[in-house]
Amino acid sequence: MNAVRQRAVSNAAWVEALRHALAHNDDQAFMTALDGLNSLQDSSVMSGVRQVASDLQAALEQFQSDSRLVDLAERQVPDARHRLAHVLKLTDDAAHRTMDLVEQSCPLIDALTREAERLSTTGVDSSLHRDNLTADMARFLGTALVNTRAVRGKLTDVLLAQGYQDLSGQIIRGVMKLVDELELALNTLVRIGNLQVLPARQEPGTSPQGHGPVVPGVAHGHTVSGQQDVDAMLSGLGM
Amino acid sequence: MGALSDMNILVVDDFSTMRRIIKGLLLDLGYGNITEADDGLTALPMLKAGNFDFLITDWNMPGMPGVELLRQVRADERLSKLPVLMLTAEAKREQIVEAAQAGVSGYVIKPFTAAVLKEKIEKIFANRTPTAA
């Protein structure tokens, strides 16, 4: 006997009792029969809920063993956080190192420029200062040799400092793989739980913390396209 | 083997910035002929078809990792004696052992200095007997 037939048969007795109670105006018997009928529906609903819960449990357990969810949550995500913090440090250090080298190089070049300017004007009056000019030139050449070599070395160090991009790039790639796994896991969870995609909560107006730099390919809403845009906007606003 | 400037060097790394740094340093050291490849997969046919005297390779590359490229080079009859320098961020002891067992000629860890690169290259070529040009 199929399930629907079975339910009809189980309910039939109580339905008959209801009919009988109504026919005999027996309120007490009617309420008893109604309660009996209701408790049958409750238990069939309950067994339906139990079945769904049991199916969900089984699906989640399968998912957990398939997706290494615990490993992701407890080990890989904190690990990725450390790695990204290290990327921040690498890029910060490299930027400062490069700027340090630039700051060290500029005075060396400026000194040469000043001396060259001085000598080139002195040279015009060289008939009066010939001996001094020779001595000055010798000294200038000596300084030029030292300073240009020093700056050349610093330029090589600037080149080396760009190595941060390779190191941080390798780390970021690893984290991107983790994000892919997380996306897969979350999508599977959405599917298992048959969750509906809710519309994203819109933040009213501007966020006090800001929205971060523009990333090509990521939707940012209405943004300006450069400094000229900003200047045009501001002058349009009367500034 | 002729002058430094004549040596044909292949630099393999999946990051273009790193290839550029290595090339810049090699030029400073006097090496003139530098070719680039972005993966072991693209490098291997270039090595087989070309006339390279020196291979500098990264380890971690998406297509064919450097250690596998090294094994392929050592397994090739014509390439088996090619000097290979690994220049990589991979710093685990087991990996260094693996590279050594695969026949690497030198191993430099990133981040590195120009001085270390120079020293390791000189060491590799100091040990080699000059081959007919």
Short mmCIF file of C-alpha atoms in Angstrom, two decimals:
data_model
loop_
_atom_site.label_atom_id
_atom_site.label_comp_id
_atom_site.label_asym_id
_atom_site.label_seq_id
_atom_site.Cartn_x
_atom_site.Cartn_y
_atom_site.Cartn_z
CA MET A 1 0.00 0.00 0.00
CA ASN A 2 1.52 3.37 -0.97
CA ALA A 3 2.10 6.24 1.50
CA VAL A 4 -0.86 8.39 0.41
CA ARG A 5 -3.27 5.42 0.60
CA GLN A 6 -1.80 4.57 4.01
CA ARG A 7 -2.39 8.09 5.32
CA ALA A 8 -5.95 8.04 3.97
CA VAL A 9 -6.62 4.73 5.77
CA SER A 10 -5.09 5.99 9.08
CA ASN A 11 -7.13 9.18 8.90
CA ALA A 12 -10.33 7.40 7.86
CA ALA A 13 -11.20 6.14 11.34
CA TRP A 14 -10.92 9.62 12.89
CA VAL A 15 -12.84 11.16 9.98
CA GLU A 16 -15.60 8.59 10.56
CA ALA A 17 -15.56 9.46 14.30
CA LEU A 18 -15.88 13.18 13.44
CA ARG A 19 -18.78 12.53 11.13
CA HIS A 20 -20.47 10.40 13.77
CA ALA A 21 -19.94 13.07 16.49
CA LEU A 22 -21.36 15.82 14.23
CA ALA A 23 -24.37 13.70 13.31
CA HIS A 24 -25.10 13.11 17.02
CA ASN A 25 -24.27 16.71 18.12
CA ASP A 26 -21.68 15.18 20.47
CA ASP A 27 -19.24 18.08 21.09
CA GLN A 28 -17.02 16.06 23.39
CA ALA A 29 -16.69 13.21 20.91
CA PHE A 30 -16.10 15.81 18.13
CA MET A 31 -13.16 17.43 20.00
CA THR A 32 -11.64 14.04 20.80
CA ALA A 33 -11.88 13.00 17.13
CA LEU A 34 -10.44 16.38 15.99
CA ASP A 35 -7.48 16.03 18.40
CA GLY A 36 -6.91 12.50 17.16
CA LEU A 37 -6.95 13.66 13.53
CA ASN A 38 -4.57 16.56 14.32
CA SER A 39 -2.05 14.39 16.17
CA LEU A 40 -1.87 12.11 13.10
CA GLN A 41 -0.96 15.13 10.89
CA ASP A 42 1.59 16.36 13.43
CA SER A 43 3.37 13.05 13.52
CA SER A 44 3.47 12.84 9.73
CA VAL A 45 4.89 16.37 9.60
CA MET A 46 7.36 15.45 12.30
CA SER A 47 8.57 12.41 10.44
CA GLY A 48 8.97 14.59 7.36
CA VAL A 49 11.09 17.09 9.31
CA ARG A 50 13.16 14.28 10.80
CA GLN A 51 13.83 12.94 7.31
CA VAL A 52 14.96 16.37 6.01
CA ALA A 53 17.20 16.93 9.05
CA SER A 54 18.72 13.48 8.65
CA ASP A 55 19.36 14.05 4.92
CA LEU A 56 20.94 17.44 5.68
CA GLN A 57 23.14 15.90 8.36
CA ALA A 58 24.32 13.19 5.98
CA ALA A 59 25.03 15.73 3.24
CA LEU A 60 27.00 17.97 5.64
CA GLU A 61 29.04 15.04 6.94
CA GLN A 62 29.86 14.00 3.39
CA PHE A 63 30.73 17.61 2.56
CA GLN A 64 32.95 17.92 5.63
CA SER A 65 34.90 14.82 4.78
CA ASP A 66 35.16 15.87 1.10
CA SER A 67 36.02 19.50 1.56
CA ARG A 68 38.56 19.49 4.41
CA LEU A 69 36.46 22.25 5.87
CA VAL A 70 38.01 21.96 9.31
CA ASP A 71 41.53 22.12 7.90
CA LEU A 72 40.57 25.20 5.90
CA ALA A 73 39.06 26.97 8.89
CA GLU A 74 41.58 26.04 11.54
CA ARG A 75 44.86 25.96 9.70
CA GLN A 76 44.81 27.35 6.18
CA VAL A 77 42.88 30.56 6.76
CA PRO A 78 45.00 31.74 9.75
CA ASP A 79 48.09 30.70 7.76
CA ALA A 80 46.91 32.80 4.81
CA ARG A 81 46.41 35.76 7.10
CA HIS A 82 50.03 35.54 8.27
CA ARG A 83 51.22 35.24 4.69
CA LEU A 84 49.33 38.36 3.63
CA ALA A 85 50.69 40.25 6.62
CA HIS A 86 54.15 39.25 5.41
CA VAL A 87 53.33 40.54 1.92
CA LEU A 88 52.43 43.89 3.46
CA LYS A 89 55.77 43.92 5.22
CA LEU A 90 57.71 42.95 2.08
CA THR A 91 56.14 45.70 -0.01
CA ASP A 92 56.52 48.26 2.79
CA ASP A 93 60.21 47.40 3.32
CA ALA A 94 60.94 47.45 -0.42
CA ALA A 95 59.31 50.84 -0.92
CA HIS A 96 61.26 52.37 1.97
CA ARG A 97 64.51 50.75 0.88
CA THR A 98 64.10 52.15 -2.63
CA MET A 99 63.28 55.62 -1.31
CA ASP A 100 66.27 55.47 1.06
CA LEU A 101 68.55 54.69 -1.89
CA VAL A 102 67.05 57.56 -3.89
CA GLU A 103 67.53 59.93 -0.94
CA GLN A 104 71.14 58.83 -0.57
CA SER A 105 71.86 59.22 -4.28
CA CYS A 106 70.39 62.70 -4.80
CA PRO A 107 72.92 64.62 -2.63
CA LEU A 108 75.79 62.82 -4.37
CA ILE A 109 74.50 63.91 -7.78
CA ASP A 110 73.57 67.40 -6.52
CA ALA A 111 77.13 67.93 -5.25
CA LEU A 112 78.49 67.07 -8.69
CA THR A 113 75.98 69.36 -10.39
CA ARG A 114 76.82 72.29 -8.11
CA GLU A 115 80.53 71.84 -8.61
CA ALA A 116 80.14 71.46 -12.38
CA GLU A 117 78.05 74.66 -12.50
CA ARG A 118 80.61 76.50 -10.43
CA LEU A 119 83.48 75.32 -12.60
CA SER A 120 81.69 76.11 -15.84
CA THR A 121 81.23 79.76 -14.79
CA THR A 122 84.73 79.94 -13.31
CA GLY A 123 86.06 78.58 -16.61
CA VAL A 124 84.83 81.73 -18.38
CA ASP A 125 87.20 83.83 -16.29
CA SER A 126 89.88 81.20 -16.39
CA SER A 127 92.63 83.57 -17.47
CA LEU A 128 92.63 84.97 -13.93
CA HIS A 129 92.25 81.66 -12.06
CA ARG A 130 94.08 79.14 -14.22
CA ASP A 131 96.04 77.38 -11.47
CA ASN A 132 93.03 77.23 -9.22
CA LEU A 133 90.98 75.93 -12.13
CA THR A 134 93.33 73.01 -12.71
CA ALA A 135 93.29 72.14 -9.04
CA ASP A 136 89.52 72.54 -8.92
CA MET A 137 89.11 70.31 -11.97
CA ALA A 138 91.30 67.63 -10.46
CA ARG A 139 89.30 67.72 -7.30
CA PHE A 140 86.05 67.71 -9.25
CA LEU A 141 87.11 64.67 -11.25
CA GLY A 142 88.04 62.88 -8.07
CA THR A 143 84.65 63.62 -6.53
CA ALA A 144 82.93 62.63 -9.80
CA LEU A 145 84.64 59.27 -9.78
CA VAL A 146 83.65 58.55 -6.18
CA ASN A 147 80.10 59.83 -6.42
CA THR A 148 79.19 58.26 -9.73
CA ARG A 149 80.46 54.89 -8.56
CA ALA A 150 78.46 55.23 -5.35
CA VAL A 151 75.27 56.15 -7.22
CA ARG A 152 75.82 53.29 -9.67
CA GLY A 153 76.01 50.90 -6.73
CA LYS A 154 72.84 52.34 -5.26
CA LEU A 155 71.05 51.92 -8.59
CA THR A 156 71.95 48.23 -8.53
CA ASP A 157 70.54 48.04 -5.01
CA VAL A 158 67.32 49.68 -6.25
CA LEU A 159 67.11 46.97 -8.92
CA LEU A 160 67.56 44.25 -6.32
CA ALA A 161 64.95 45.81 -4.05
CA GLN A 162 62.30 45.13 -6.71
CA GLY A 163 62.66 41.44 -5.87
CA TYR A 164 59.79 41.93 -3.42
CA GLN A 165 57.35 41.61 -6.33
CA ASP A 166 58.39 38.05 -7.08
CA LEU A 167 58.27 36.97 -3.43
CA SER A 168 54.99 38.64 -2.62
CA GLY A 169 53.55 37.46 -5.93
CA GLN A 170 54.29 33.83 -5.04
CA ILE A 171 52.65 34.27 -1.65
CA ILE A 172 49.58 35.96 -3.13
CA ARG A 173 49.15 33.16 -5.66
CA GLY A 174 49.03 30.67 -2.78
CA VAL A 175 46.36 32.69 -1.02
CA MET A 176 44.36 32.94 -4.26
CA LYS A 177 44.28 29.12 -4.38
CA LEU A 178 42.90 29.11 -0.84
CA VAL A 179 40.21 31.62 -1.81
CA ASP A 180 39.24 29.32 -4.71
CA GLU A 181 38.83 26.42 -2.27
CA LEU A 182 36.78 28.55 0.08
CA GLU A 183 34.55 29.66 -2.78
CA LEU A 184 33.97 26.03 -3.75
CA ALA A 185 33.19 25.05 -0.16
CA LEU A 186 30.78 27.93 0.35
CA ASN A 187 28.97 27.25 -2.94
CA THR A 188 28.57 23.61 -1.94
CA LEU A 189 27.16 24.66 1.43
CA VAL A 190 24.71 27.00 -0.31
CA ARG A 191 23.62 24.14 -2.53
CA ILE A 192 23.26 21.63 0.33
CA GLY A 193 21.30 24.00 2.48
CA ASN A 194 19.34 25.14 -0.56
CA LEU A 195 20.04 28.66 0.64
CA GLN A 196 18.65 31.60 -1.30
CA VAL A 197 21.02 34.32 -2.48
CA LEU A 198 19.91 37.45 -0.59
CA PRO A 199 20.42 40.85 -2.19
CA ALA A 200 23.53 42.49 -0.73
CA ARG A 201 22.80 45.05 1.98
CA GLN A 202 23.33 48.48 0.47
CA GLU A 203 25.33 50.85 2.64
CA PRO A 204 23.44 54.14 2.83
CA GLY A 205 25.57 57.00 1.49
CA THR A 206 29.36 56.95 1.84
CA SER A 207 31.29 54.64 4.13
CA PRO A 208 33.34 56.47 6.81
CA GLN A 209 36.21 54.05 6.25
CA GLY A 210 36.31 54.59 2.51
CA HIS A 211 36.27 51.96 -0.22
CA GLY A 212 39.95 51.47 -1.01
CA PRO A 213 41.88 51.94 -4.26
CA VAL A 214 40.19 51.35 -7.60
CA VAL A 215 40.90 47.87 -8.95
CA PRO A 216 40.39 47.28 -12.68
CA GLY A 217 37.61 44.75 -13.17
CA VAL A 218 36.02 45.27 -9.74
CA ALA A 219 32.80 47.29 -9.59
CA HIS A 220 33.25 50.46 -7.56
CA GLY A 221 30.19 52.44 -8.53
CA HIS A 222 30.75 55.96 -9.82
CA THR A 223 34.43 56.88 -9.64
CA VAL A 224 36.50 59.60 -11.26
CA SER A 225 38.98 58.56 -13.93
CA GLY A 226 41.93 60.72 -12.90
CA GLN A 227 43.11 64.03 -11.49
CA GLN A 228 41.60 66.05 -14.35
CA ASP A 229 38.23 64.56 -13.49
CA VAL A 230 38.62 65.57 -9.82
CA ASP A 231 39.67 69.11 -10.77
CA ALA A 232 36.73 69.42 -13.18
CA MET A 233 34.29 68.21 -10.50
CA LEU A 234 35.66 70.60 -7.89
CA SER A 235 35.57 73.60 -10.21
CA GLY A 236 32.02 72.60 -11.15
CA LEU A 237 31.24 72.73 -7.42
CA GLY A 238 32.63 76.25 -7.31
CA MET A 239 36.14 75.61 -5.91
CA MET B 1 84.72 28.63 -23.48
CA GLY B 2 85.16 32.15 -24.72
CA ALA B 3 84.88 35.48 -22.94
CA LEU B 4 82.13 36.14 -20.39
CA SER B 5 80.34 38.33 -22.87
CA ASP B 6 80.06 35.40 -25.30
CA MET B 7 78.36 33.02 -22.89
CA ASN B 8 74.72 32.20 -23.77
CA ILE B 9 72.64 32.24 -20.62
CA LEU B 10 68.99 31.21 -20.25
CA VAL B 11 67.11 32.78 -17.32
CA VAL B 12 63.88 31.01 -16.33
CA ASP B 13 61.37 32.47 -13.85
CA ASP B 14 57.60 32.92 -14.01
CA PHE B 15 57.87 36.48 -12.63
CA SER B 16 59.00 38.97 -15.29
CA THR B 17 60.28 41.34 -12.57
CA MET B 18 62.66 38.69 -11.28
CA ARG B 19 63.91 37.86 -14.80
CA ARG B 20 64.59 41.55 -15.30
CA ILE B 21 66.54 41.81 -12.04
CA ILE B 22 68.69 38.77 -12.85
CA LYS B 23 69.33 40.02 -16.39
CA GLY B 24 70.33 43.45 -15.06
CA LEU B 25 72.77 41.92 -12.60
CA LEU B 26 74.26 39.59 -15.25
CA LEU B 27 74.78 42.51 -17.63
CA ASP B 28 76.55 44.39 -14.83
CA LEU B 29 78.80 41.38 -14.30
CA GLY B 30 79.78 41.43 -17.98
CA TYR B 31 77.63 38.61 -19.35
CA GLY B 32 76.21 39.72 -22.68
CA ASN B 33 73.89 37.13 -24.19
CA ILE B 34 70.88 36.61 -21.97
CA THR B 35 67.63 34.94 -23.06
CA GLU B 36 64.50 34.63 -20.95
CA ALA B 37 61.82 31.96 -20.50
CA ASP B 38 58.79 32.11 -18.24
CA ASP B 39 58.45 28.39 -17.32
CA GLY B 40 60.22 25.04 -17.39
CA LEU B 41 57.79 24.04 -20.15
CA THR B 42 58.86 26.87 -22.47
CA ALA B 43 62.51 26.64 -21.41
CA LEU B 44 63.09 22.97 -22.23
CA PRO B 45 62.52 23.17 -26.00
CA MET B 46 64.65 26.35 -26.08
CA LEU B 47 67.47 24.49 -24.35
CA LYS B 48 67.18 21.48 -26.65
CA ALA B 49 67.11 23.60 -29.81
CA GLY B 50 69.60 26.23 -28.69
CA ASN B 51 73.21 26.59 -27.74
CA PHE B 52 73.18 27.64 -24.12
CA ASP B 53 76.20 27.56 -21.83
CA PHE B 54 74.42 28.27 -18.57
CA LEU B 55 70.92 27.86 -17.11
CA ILE B 56 69.58 29.93 -14.21
CA THR B 57 66.17 28.77 -13.05
CA ASP B 58 63.56 29.39 -10.39
CA TRP B 59 61.91 26.35 -8.69
CA ASN B 60 58.27 27.30 -8.24
CA MET B 61 56.71 27.62 -11.70
CA PRO B 62 53.17 26.63 -12.67
CA GLY B 63 53.86 24.48 -15.78
CA MET B 64 57.11 22.65 -15.05
CA PRO B 65 58.93 23.37 -11.78
CA GLY B 66 62.65 24.12 -11.88
CA VAL B 67 63.67 20.84 -10.27
CA GLU B 68 61.83 18.92 -13.00
CA LEU B 69 63.49 21.09 -15.67
CA LEU B 70 66.82 20.22 -14.06
CA ARG B 71 66.03 16.49 -14.23
CA GLN B 72 65.02 16.78 -17.90
CA VAL B 73 68.26 18.63 -18.65
CA ARG B 74 70.38 16.00 -16.88
CA ALA B 75 68.48 13.25 -18.70
CA ASP B 76 69.15 14.76 -22.12
CA GLU B 77 72.28 13.46 -23.82
CA ARG B 78 73.30 16.82 -25.26
CA LEU B 79 72.36 18.91 -22.21
CA SER B 80 73.43 16.64 -19.36
CA LYS B 81 76.59 18.59 -18.52
CA LEU B 82 74.96 22.04 -18.69
CA PRO B 83 75.72 24.12 -15.56
CA VAL B 84 72.46 24.83 -13.75
CA LEU B 85 72.01 27.41 -10.98
CA MET B 86 68.79 27.33 -8.97
CA LEU B 87 67.72 30.79 -7.85
CA THR B 88 64.66 30.40 -5.70
CA ALA B 89 62.67 31.29 -2.60
CA GLU B 90 62.30 27.55 -1.81
CA ALA B 91 64.33 27.16 1.37
CA LYS B 92 63.37 23.78 2.85
CA ARG B 93 66.25 21.42 3.60
CA GLU B 94 64.56 18.55 1.75
CA GLN B 95 64.32 20.70 -1.36
CA ILE B 96 68.00 21.62 -1.32
CA VAL B 97 68.82 17.94 -0.95
CA GLU B 98 66.43 17.10 -3.78
CA ALA B 99 68.06 19.68 -6.05
CA ALA B 100 71.51 18.41 -5.18
CA GLN B 101 70.48 14.83 -5.90
CA ALA B 102 68.99 15.95 -9.21
CA GLY B 103 72.39 17.35 -10.15
CA VAL B 104 72.14 21.11 -9.57
CA SER B 105 75.41 23.04 -9.92
CA GLY B 106 74.55 25.82 -7.46
CA TYR B 107 71.66 26.97 -5.24
CA VAL B 108 70.91 30.59 -4.30
CA ILE B 109 68.07 31.58 -1.98
CA LYS B 110 65.89 34.67 -2.53
CA PRO B 111 66.29 37.40 -1.44
CA PHE B 112 69.89 37.46 -2.64
CA THR B 113 72.60 40.04 -3.18
CA ALA B 114 74.58 40.86 -6.30
CA ALA B 115 77.73 39.71 -4.50
CA VAL B 116 76.29 36.25 -3.74
CA LEU B 117 75.16 35.78 -7.34
CA LYS B 118 78.60 36.75 -8.63
CA GLU B 119 80.33 34.40 -6.17
CA LYS B 120 78.14 31.40 -6.98
CA ILE B 121 78.49 31.86 -10.74
CA GLU B 122 82.27 32.20 -10.46
CA LYS B 123 82.37 29.07 -8.31
CA ILE B 124 80.42 27.08 -10.90
CA PHE B 125 82.71 28.09 -13.73
CA ALA B 126 85.91 27.84 -11.73
CA ASN B 127 85.32 24.10 -11.40
CA ARG B 128 84.68 23.51 -15.02
CA THR B 129 87.33 22.57 -17.53
CA PRO B 130 87.10 24.72 -20.67
CA THR B 131 85.18 22.93 -23.41
CA ALA B 132 85.84 23.32 -27.10
CA ALA B 133 83.97 26.37 -28.43
#
